[in-house]
Amino acid sequence: DRKKAEAEKVRYQAEREKILKDLHDGIGGLTTNINLLAEIAQTRDDMGDVRRSLATIADLSRESLSEIRNFLQSLDVKDLTWQTVAAELRHLGSAIVESHDIRFSLTTSLPEQAGGPSSMMAMNLYRIYKESLANIVKHSHASAVEVSLGLQTSTLMLSVHDDGVGVGEQRGSGRGLINMRTRAEELGGRLAITTDKGTTVLLSIPVSKPATA
């Protein structure tokens, strides 16, 4: 019993540290950017510059609200199913991509009684997905994005494909790509980026139970 309690304490501490890191990287980073933009705007005399700063602040504020919503949802494990994850990915994709005049679609292959992810898996999945979409918006010059989410036996597969310039590994080659790979590895999964008539980000993650109807 003592060993079990100690193991549970270690697991709890690791999960706590992971949550704090996610808060710092996500909401903390966005809040820092908002603060910097607000300070810069106060020093500008050109109203055009001020308006552009305010527009960016508004965008970052909306993203912060989305981050908080995702974070709270990922903690509510009892209501988290693969279907609710798919609905959230569809909402995020539409909000992030379509606002830049890029067509967005999402298809799923999820058995009705397939369970759902843990809070940590959901949080990392959202982060990887959002980074993929951010890279498309920033670098791809794409006109369309196609996303698919499915369960194949005991593996979750998330594919994000765009029809852009197809720069593959060069796109998002900084901290963003490193963080995506790290998060995939933390889930015991794999992240692959390929170029073929655009760019495809393919995430595969083992799940605890086979996908059964």
Coordinates of N, CA and C in Angstrom, one line a residue:
D1 N 0.8 -1.2 0.0 CA 0.0 0.0 0.0 C 0.9 1.3 0.0
R2 N 2.0 1.2 0.8 CA 2.9 2.4 0.8 C 3.5 2.6 -0.6
K3 N 3.9 1.6 -1.3 CA 4.5 1.7 -2.6 C 3.5 2.2 -3.6
K4 N 2.3 1.8 -3.4 CA 1.2 2.2 -4.3 C 0.9 3.7 -4.1
A5 N 0.9 4.1 -2.8 CA 0.7 5.5 -2.5 C 1.8 6.4 -3.0
E6 N 3.0 5.9 -2.9 CA 4.2 6.7 -3.4 C 4.1 6.9 -4.9
A7 N 3.8 5.8 -5.6 CA 3.7 5.8 -7.0 C 2.6 6.8 -7.5
E8 N 1.5 6.8 -6.7 CA 0.4 7.7 -7.1 C 0.8 9.1 -6.8
K9 N 1.6 9.3 -5.8 CA 2.0 10.7 -5.5 C 3.0 11.2 -6.6
V10 N 3.9 10.3 -7.1 CA 4.8 10.7 -8.2 C 4.0 11.0 -9.4
R11 N 3.0 10.1 -9.7 CA 2.2 10.3 -10.9 C 1.4 11.7 -10.8
Y12 N 0.8 12.0 -9.6 CA 0.1 13.2 -9.5 C 1.0 14.4 -9.6
Q13 N 2.3 14.3 -9.1 CA 3.2 15.4 -9.2 C 3.6 15.7 -10.7
A14 N 3.8 14.6 -11.4 CA 4.2 14.7 -12.8 C 3.0 15.3 -13.6
E15 N 1.8 14.9 -13.3 CA 0.7 15.5 -14.0 C 0.5 16.9 -13.7
R16 N 0.7 17.3 -12.4 CA 0.6 18.7 -12.0 C 1.6 19.6 -12.7
E17 N 2.8 19.1 -12.8 CA 3.9 19.8 -13.5 C 3.5 20.0 -15.0
K18 N 3.0 18.9 -15.6 CA 2.6 19.0 -17.0 C 1.5 20.0 -17.2
I19 N 0.5 20.1 -16.3 CA -0.6 21.0 -16.4 C 0.0 22.5 -16.3
L20 N 0.9 22.7 -15.3 CA 1.5 24.0 -15.2 C 2.3 24.4 -16.4
K21 N 3.0 23.5 -17.0 CA 3.8 23.8 -18.2 C 2.8 24.2 -19.3
D22 N 1.7 23.4 -19.5 CA 0.8 23.7 -20.5 C 0.1 25.1 -20.3
L23 N -0.2 25.5 -19.1 CA -0.7 26.8 -18.8 C 0.3 27.9 -19.2
H24 N 1.5 27.6 -18.8 CA 2.6 28.6 -19.1 C 2.8 28.8 -20.6
D25 N 2.9 27.7 -21.3 CA 3.2 27.7 -22.7 C 2.0 28.3 -23.5
G26 N 0.8 27.9 -23.1 CA -0.4 28.3 -23.9 C -0.9 29.7 -23.5
I27 N -1.6 29.7 -22.4 CA -2.3 31.0 -21.9 C -1.2 32.0 -21.5
G28 N -0.1 31.6 -20.9 CA 0.9 32.5 -20.4 C 1.6 33.2 -21.6
G29 N 1.9 32.5 -22.7 CA 2.5 33.1 -23.8 C 1.6 34.1 -24.5
L30 N 0.3 33.7 -24.6 CA -0.7 34.6 -25.3 C -0.8 35.9 -24.4
T31 N -0.9 35.8 -23.1 CA -1.1 36.9 -22.3 C 0.1 37.8 -22.3
T32 N 1.3 37.3 -22.4 CA 2.5 38.1 -22.6 C 2.5 38.9 -23.9
N33 N 2.1 38.2 -25.0 CA 2.0 38.9 -26.2 C 1.0 40.0 -26.2
I34 N -0.1 39.8 -25.6 CA -1.1 40.9 -25.5 C -0.6 42.1 -24.7
N35 N 0.1 41.8 -23.6 CA 0.7 42.8 -22.8 C 1.7 43.7 -23.6
L36 N 2.6 43.0 -24.3 CA 3.6 43.7 -25.1 C 3.0 44.5 -26.2
L37 N 2.0 44.0 -26.9 CA 1.3 44.8 -27.9 C 0.6 46.0 -27.4
A38 N 0.0 45.8 -26.2 CA -0.7 47.0 -25.5 C 0.3 48.1 -25.2
E39 N 1.5 47.7 -24.7 CA 2.5 48.6 -24.3 C 3.0 49.4 -25.5
I40 N 3.2 48.6 -26.6 CA 3.7 49.2 -27.9 C 2.7 50.2 -28.4
A41 N 1.4 49.8 -28.4 CA 0.3 50.7 -28.9 C 0.3 52.0 -28.2
Q42 N 0.6 52.0 -26.9 CA 0.5 53.2 -26.2 C 1.6 54.2 -26.6
T43 N 2.7 53.7 -27.2 CA 3.7 54.6 -27.7 C 3.6 55.1 -29.1
R44 N 2.6 54.6 -29.8 CA 2.4 54.9 -31.2 C 1.6 56.2 -31.4
D45 N 2.0 57.0 -32.4 CA 1.2 58.2 -32.7 C 0.3 58.0 -33.9
D46 N 0.7 57.1 -34.8 CA 0.0 56.7 -36.0 C -1.2 55.9 -35.7
M47 N -2.4 56.3 -36.0 CA -3.6 55.6 -35.6 C -3.7 54.3 -36.4
G48 N -3.1 54.3 -37.6 CA -3.1 53.0 -38.3 C -2.4 51.9 -37.6
D49 N -1.2 52.3 -37.0 CA -0.4 51.3 -36.2 C -1.2 50.9 -35.0
V50 N -1.9 51.8 -34.3 CA -2.6 51.5 -33.1 C -3.8 50.5 -33.4
R51 N -4.5 50.8 -34.6 CA -5.6 49.9 -34.9 C -5.1 48.5 -35.2
R52 N -4.0 48.4 -35.9 CA -3.4 47.1 -36.2 C -3.0 46.3 -34.9
S53 N -2.5 47.1 -34.0 CA -2.1 46.4 -32.7 C -3.4 46.0 -32.0
L54 N -4.4 46.8 -32.0 CA -5.7 46.4 -31.3 C -6.3 45.2 -32.0
A55 N -6.2 45.2 -33.3 CA -6.8 44.0 -34.0 C -6.1 42.7 -33.6
T56 N -4.8 42.8 -33.5 CA -4.0 41.6 -33.1 C -4.3 41.3 -31.7
I57 N -4.4 42.3 -30.8 CA -4.8 42.0 -29.4 C -6.2 41.3 -29.4
A58 N -7.1 41.7 -30.2 CA -8.4 41.1 -30.2 C -8.3 39.6 -30.6
D59 N -7.5 39.4 -31.7 CA -7.3 38.0 -32.1 C -6.7 37.1 -31.0
L60 N -5.7 37.7 -30.4 CA -5.0 36.9 -29.3 C -5.9 36.7 -28.1
S61 N -6.8 37.6 -27.8 CA -7.7 37.5 -26.7 C -8.7 36.3 -27.0
R62 N -9.2 36.3 -28.3 CA -10.1 35.2 -28.7 C -9.4 33.8 -28.6
E63 N -8.1 33.8 -29.0 CA -7.3 32.6 -28.9 C -7.1 32.2 -27.4
S64 N -6.9 33.2 -26.5 CA -6.8 32.9 -25.1 C -8.0 32.3 -24.5
L65 N -9.2 32.8 -24.9 CA -10.4 32.2 -24.5 C -10.6 30.8 -25.0
S66 N -10.2 30.5 -26.2 CA -10.2 29.2 -26.7 C -9.3 28.3 -26.0
E67 N -8.1 28.8 -25.6 CA -7.1 28.0 -24.8 C -7.8 27.6 -23.5
I68 N -8.4 28.5 -22.8 CA -9.0 28.3 -21.5 C -10.1 27.3 -21.6
R69 N -10.9 27.4 -22.7 CA -12.0 26.5 -22.9 C -11.5 25.1 -23.2
N70 N -10.4 24.9 -24.0 CA -9.8 23.6 -24.2 C -9.2 23.0 -23.0
F71 N -8.6 23.9 -22.2 CA -8.0 23.4 -20.9 C -9.0 22.9 -20.0
L72 N -10.1 23.6 -19.8 CA -11.1 23.2 -18.9 C -11.8 21.9 -19.4
Q73 N -12.0 21.8 -20.7 CA -12.7 20.7 -21.2 C -11.8 19.4 -21.1
S74 N -10.5 19.6 -21.3 CA -9.6 18.5 -21.2 C -9.5 17.9 -19.8
L75 N -9.8 18.7 -18.8 CA -9.8 18.3 -17.4 C -11.1 17.5 -17.0
D76 N -12.1 17.7 -17.8 CA -13.4 17.1 -17.5 C -13.5 15.7 -18.1
V77 N -12.7 14.8 -17.6 CA -12.5 13.5 -18.2 C -13.8 12.7 -18.4
K78 N -14.7 12.8 -17.4 CA -15.9 12.0 -17.5 C -16.7 12.3 -18.7
D79 N -16.6 13.5 -19.2 CA -17.5 13.8 -20.4 C -16.7 13.8 -21.7
L80 N -15.4 13.4 -21.6 CA -14.5 13.5 -22.8 C -14.6 12.2 -23.6
T81 N -15.2 12.3 -24.7 CA -15.2 11.1 -25.6 C -14.5 11.5 -26.9
W82 N -14.2 10.5 -27.8 CA -13.6 10.8 -29.1 C -14.5 11.7 -29.9
Q83 N -15.9 11.5 -29.8 CA -16.8 12.3 -30.5 C -16.7 13.8 -30.1
T84 N -16.6 14.1 -28.8 CA -16.5 15.4 -28.3 C -15.1 16.0 -28.7
V85 N -14.1 15.2 -28.8 CA -12.8 15.7 -29.3 C -12.9 16.1 -30.7
A86 N -13.6 15.2 -31.5 CA -13.7 15.5 -33.0 C -14.5 16.8 -33.1
A87 N -15.5 17.1 -32.3 CA -16.3 18.3 -32.4 C -15.5 19.5 -32.1
E88 N -14.6 19.4 -31.1 CA -13.7 20.5 -30.7 C -12.7 20.7 -31.8
L89 N -12.1 19.7 -32.4 CA -11.2 19.9 -33.5 C -11.9 20.6 -34.7
R90 N -13.1 20.2 -35.0 CA -13.8 20.9 -36.1 C -14.0 22.3 -35.8
H91 N -14.4 22.7 -34.5 CA -14.6 24.1 -34.1 C -13.3 24.8 -34.3
L92 N -12.2 24.3 -33.7 CA -10.9 25.0 -33.8 C -10.5 25.2 -35.2
G93 N -10.6 24.1 -36.1 CA -10.2 24.2 -37.5 C -10.9 25.3 -38.2
S94 N -12.2 25.3 -38.0 CA -13.1 26.3 -38.7 C -12.7 27.7 -38.2
A95 N -12.5 27.9 -36.9 CA -12.1 29.2 -36.4 C -10.8 29.7 -36.8
I96 N -9.8 28.8 -36.8 CA -8.4 29.2 -37.1 C -8.2 29.4 -38.6
V97 N -8.7 28.4 -39.4 CA -8.4 28.4 -40.9 C -9.3 29.2 -41.7
E98 N -10.6 29.1 -41.5 CA -11.5 29.8 -42.4 C -11.5 31.3 -42.3
S99 N -11.0 31.8 -41.2 CA -10.9 33.2 -41.0 C -9.8 33.8 -41.9
H100 N -9.0 32.9 -42.5 CA -7.9 33.3 -43.4 C -8.3 32.9 -44.9
D101 N -9.6 32.8 -45.1 CA -10.1 32.4 -46.5 C -9.5 31.1 -47.0
I102 N -9.3 30.2 -46.1 CA -8.9 28.8 -46.5 C -10.0 27.9 -46.2
R103 N -10.4 27.0 -47.2 CA -11.4 26.1 -47.0 C -11.0 25.0 -46.0
F104 N -12.0 24.5 -45.1 CA -11.7 23.6 -44.1 C -12.7 22.5 -44.1
S105 N -12.2 21.2 -44.0 CA -13.1 20.1 -43.8 C -12.5 19.1 -42.9
L106 N -13.4 18.3 -42.1 CA -12.9 17.3 -41.2 C -13.8 16.1 -41.4
T107 N -13.2 14.9 -41.5 CA -13.9 13.7 -41.6 C -13.4 12.8 -40.4
T108 N -14.3 11.9 -39.9 CA -14.0 11.1 -38.8 C -14.4 9.6 -39.1
S109 N -13.7 8.7 -38.4 CA -14.0 7.3 -38.4 C -13.8 6.8 -37.0
L110 N -14.9 7.0 -36.2 CA -14.9 6.8 -34.8 C -16.0 5.9 -34.4
P111 N -15.8 4.7 -33.9 CA -16.9 3.9 -33.4 C -17.6 4.5 -32.3
E112 N -18.9 4.3 -32.2 CA -19.7 5.0 -31.2 C -19.3 4.7 -29.7
Q113 N -18.9 3.4 -29.5 CA -18.5 3.0 -28.1 C -17.0 2.8 -28.0
A114 N -16.2 3.8 -28.4 CA -14.8 3.7 -28.4 C -14.1 4.4 -27.2
G115 N -14.9 4.8 -26.2 CA -14.3 5.5 -25.0 C -13.8 6.9 -25.4
G116 N -12.7 7.3 -24.7 CA -12.2 8.6 -24.9 C -10.8 8.7 -24.4
P117 N -10.2 9.9 -24.6 CA -8.8 10.1 -24.2 C -8.7 10.5 -22.8
S118 N -7.5 10.4 -22.2 CA -7.2 11.0 -20.9 C -7.1 12.5 -21.1
S119 N -7.1 13.2 -19.9 CA -7.0 14.7 -20.0 C -5.7 15.1 -20.6
M120 N -4.6 14.4 -20.3 CA -3.3 14.8 -20.8 C -3.2 14.5 -22.3
M121 N -3.8 13.4 -22.8 CA -3.8 13.1 -24.2 C -4.6 14.1 -25.0
A122 N -5.7 14.5 -24.4 CA -6.5 15.5 -25.1 C -5.8 16.8 -25.2
M123 N -5.2 17.2 -24.1 CA -4.5 18.5 -24.1 C -3.3 18.5 -25.1
N124 N -2.5 17.5 -25.2 CA -1.4 17.4 -26.1 C -1.9 17.3 -27.6
L125 N -3.0 16.6 -27.8 CA -3.6 16.5 -29.1 C -4.1 17.8 -29.6
Y126 N -4.7 18.6 -28.8 CA -5.2 20.0 -29.2 C -4.0 20.8 -29.5
R127 N -2.9 20.7 -28.7 CA -1.7 21.6 -28.9 C -1.1 21.3 -30.3
I128 N -0.9 20.0 -30.5 CA -0.3 19.6 -31.8 C -1.1 20.0 -33.0
Y129 N -2.4 19.8 -32.8 CA -3.4 20.2 -33.9 C -3.3 21.7 -34.2
K130 N -3.4 22.5 -33.1 CA -3.4 24.0 -33.3 C -2.0 24.4 -33.9
E131 N -0.9 23.8 -33.5 CA 0.4 24.2 -34.1 C 0.4 23.9 -35.6
S132 N -0.2 22.7 -35.9 CA -0.2 22.4 -37.4 C -1.0 23.4 -38.2
L133 N -2.2 23.8 -37.6 CA -3.0 24.8 -38.3 C -2.3 26.1 -38.4
A134 N -1.7 26.5 -37.3 CA -0.9 27.8 -37.3 C 0.1 27.8 -38.3
N135 N 0.9 26.7 -38.5 CA 1.9 26.6 -39.5 C 1.3 26.8 -40.9
I136 N 0.1 26.2 -41.1 CA -0.5 26.3 -42.4 C -0.9 27.8 -42.7
V137 N -1.5 28.4 -41.8 CA -1.9 29.8 -41.9 C -0.7 30.7 -42.2
K138 N 0.4 30.4 -41.5 CA 1.6 31.3 -41.6 C 2.4 31.1 -42.9
H139 N 2.5 29.8 -43.3 CA 3.6 29.4 -44.3 C 3.1 28.8 -45.5
S140 N 1.9 28.2 -45.6 CA 1.6 27.2 -46.7 C 1.1 27.9 -47.9
H141 N 0.4 29.1 -47.8 CA -0.3 29.7 -49.0 C -1.3 28.7 -49.5
A142 N -1.9 28.0 -48.7 CA -2.9 26.9 -49.1 C -4.3 27.6 -49.3
S143 N -5.1 26.9 -50.1 CA -6.4 27.3 -50.3 C -7.4 26.3 -49.7
A144 N -6.9 25.2 -49.2 CA -7.8 24.2 -48.5 C -7.0 23.3 -47.6
V145 N -7.7 22.9 -46.5 CA -7.2 22.0 -45.5 C -8.1 20.9 -45.3
E146 N -7.6 19.7 -45.3 CA -8.5 18.5 -45.0 C -7.9 17.8 -43.8
V147 N -8.8 17.6 -42.8 CA -8.4 16.9 -41.6 C -9.2 15.6 -41.5
S148 N -8.5 14.5 -41.0 CA -9.2 13.3 -40.7 C -8.8 12.8 -39.3
L149 N -9.7 12.2 -38.6 CA -9.5 11.7 -37.3 C -10.1 10.3 -37.2
G150 N -9.4 9.3 -36.9 CA -9.9 7.9 -36.9 C -9.2 7.1 -35.9
L151 N -9.9 6.0 -35.5 CA -9.4 4.9 -34.6 C -9.2 3.7 -35.5
Q152 N -8.0 3.2 -35.5 CA -7.6 2.0 -36.2 C -7.1 1.0 -35.2
T153 N -7.9 -0.1 -35.0 CA -7.6 -1.0 -33.9 C -7.2 -0.3 -32.6
S154 N -5.9 -0.2 -32.2 CA -5.6 0.4 -30.9 C -4.8 1.7 -31.2
T155 N -5.0 2.3 -32.3 CA -4.2 3.5 -32.6 C -5.1 4.7 -33.1
L156 N -4.9 5.8 -32.5 CA -5.6 7.0 -33.0 C -4.7 7.7 -34.1
M157 N -5.4 8.0 -35.2 CA -4.7 8.6 -36.3 C -5.3 10.0 -36.6
L158 N -4.5 11.0 -36.6 CA -4.9 12.4 -36.9 C -4.1 12.9 -38.1
S159 N -4.7 13.2 -39.2 CA -4.0 13.7 -40.4 C -4.5 15.1 -40.7
V160 N -3.5 16.0 -41.0 CA -3.8 17.4 -41.3 C -3.1 17.6 -42.7
H161 N -3.9 17.8 -43.7 CA -3.3 18.0 -45.1 C -3.7 19.3 -45.7
D162 N -2.7 20.0 -46.3 CA -3.0 21.2 -47.0 C -2.5 21.2 -48.4
D163 N -3.1 22.0 -49.3 CA -2.7 21.9 -50.7 C -1.8 23.1 -51.0
G164 N -1.0 23.5 -50.0 CA -0.1 24.6 -50.2 C 1.2 24.3 -50.9
V165 N 2.3 25.1 -50.6 CA 3.5 25.0 -51.3 C 4.3 23.8 -51.0
G166 N 4.0 23.1 -49.9 CA 4.6 21.8 -49.7 C 6.0 21.9 -49.3
V167 N 6.3 22.7 -48.3 CA 7.7 22.8 -47.8 C 8.1 21.8 -46.8
G168 N 7.2 21.0 -46.4 CA 7.5 19.9 -45.5 C 8.1 20.3 -44.2
E169 N 9.3 19.6 -43.9 CA 10.0 19.8 -42.6 C 10.4 21.2 -42.4
Q170 N 10.7 22.0 -43.5 CA 11.2 23.3 -43.3 C 10.1 24.2 -42.7
R171 N 8.9 23.9 -42.9 CA 7.8 24.7 -42.3 C 7.7 24.5 -40.8
G172 N 7.7 25.6 -40.0 CA 7.6 25.4 -38.6 C 8.8 24.7 -38.0
S173 N 10.0 25.0 -38.6 CA 11.2 24.3 -38.2 C 11.7 24.8 -36.8
G174 N 11.1 25.7 -36.2 CA 11.6 26.2 -34.9 C 11.1 25.5 -33.7
R175 N 10.8 26.2 -32.6 CA 10.3 25.5 -31.4 C 8.9 24.9 -31.7
G176 N 8.1 25.4 -32.6 CA 6.8 24.8 -32.8 C 6.9 23.3 -33.2
L177 N 7.7 23.0 -34.2 CA 7.9 21.6 -34.6 C 8.5 20.7 -33.5
I178 N 9.5 21.3 -32.8 CA 10.1 20.5 -31.7 C 9.1 20.2 -30.7
N179 N 8.2 21.2 -30.3 CA 7.2 20.9 -29.3 C 6.2 19.9 -29.8
M180 N 5.8 19.9 -31.1 CA 4.9 19.0 -31.6 C 5.4 17.6 -31.5
R181 N 6.7 17.4 -31.8 CA 7.3 16.0 -31.7 C 7.4 15.6 -30.3
T182 N 7.8 16.5 -29.4 CA 7.9 16.2 -28.0 C 6.6 15.7 -27.4
R183 N 5.5 16.5 -27.7 CA 4.2 16.1 -27.2 C 3.8 14.7 -27.8
A184 N 4.1 14.5 -29.0 CA 3.7 13.2 -29.6 C 4.5 12.0 -28.9
E185 N 5.7 12.3 -28.6 CA 6.5 11.3 -27.9 C 6.1 11.1 -26.5
E186 N 5.6 12.1 -25.8 CA 5.1 12.0 -24.5 C 3.9 11.1 -24.4
L187 N 3.1 11.0 -25.5 CA 1.9 10.2 -25.6 C 2.3 8.8 -26.1
G188 N 3.6 8.5 -26.3 CA 4.0 7.3 -26.9 C 3.7 7.1 -28.4
G189 N 3.5 8.3 -29.0 CA 3.1 8.3 -30.4 C 4.2 8.8 -31.3
R190 N 3.9 9.0 -32.6 CA 4.8 9.4 -33.6 C 4.2 10.5 -34.5
L191 N 5.0 11.5 -34.9 CA 4.6 12.6 -35.7 C 5.4 12.5 -37.0
A192 N 4.8 12.4 -38.2 CA 5.5 12.4 -39.5 C 4.9 13.5 -40.3
I193 N 5.9 14.1 -41.1 CA 5.5 15.2 -42.0 C 6.0 14.8 -43.4
T194 N 5.1 14.8 -44.3 CA 5.4 14.4 -45.7 C 4.9 15.5 -46.7
T195 N 5.5 15.5 -47.8 CA 5.1 16.5 -48.9 C 4.7 15.7 -50.1
D196 N 3.5 15.9 -50.5 CA 2.9 15.4 -51.7 C 1.7 16.2 -52.1
K197 N 1.8 17.1 -53.1 CA 0.8 18.0 -53.5 C 0.3 18.8 -52.3
G198 N 1.3 19.3 -51.6 CA 1.0 20.0 -50.3 C 1.8 19.4 -49.2
T199 N 1.3 19.6 -48.0 CA 2.0 19.0 -46.8 C 1.0 18.2 -45.9
T200 N 1.4 17.1 -45.4 CA 0.6 16.3 -44.5 C 1.3 16.1 -43.2
V201 N 0.6 16.4 -42.1 CA 1.1 16.1 -40.8 C 0.3 15.0 -40.3
L202 N 1.0 13.8 -40.0 CA 0.3 12.6 -39.6 C 0.7 12.3 -38.2
L203 N -0.2 12.2 -37.2 CA 0.0 11.9 -35.8 C -0.6 10.6 -35.5
S204 N 0.2 9.6 -35.0 CA -0.4 8.3 -34.6 C -0.1 8.2 -33.1
I205 N -1.1 7.8 -32.3 CA -1.0 7.7 -30.9 C -1.7 6.3 -30.5
P206 N -0.9 5.5 -29.7 CA -1.6 4.3 -29.2 C -2.6 4.7 -28.1
V207 N -3.7 3.9 -28.2 CA -4.8 4.1 -27.1 C -4.9 2.9 -26.3
S208 N -5.5 3.0 -25.1 CA -5.5 1.9 -24.2 C -6.4 0.8 -24.6
K209 N -7.4 1.0 -25.4 CA -8.4 0.0 -25.8 C -8.5 -0.1 -27.3
P210 N -8.7 -1.2 -27.8 CA -9.0 -1.3 -29.2 C -10.3 -0.6 -29.5
A211 N -10.4 -0.2 -30.8 CA -11.7 0.5 -31.2 C -12.7 -0.5 -31.6
T212 N -13.7 -0.7 -30.6 CA -14.7 -1.7 -30.9 C -16.1 -1.0 -30.8
A213 N -17.0 -1.4 -31.7 CA -18.3 -0.8 -31.7 C -19.2 -1.3 -30.5

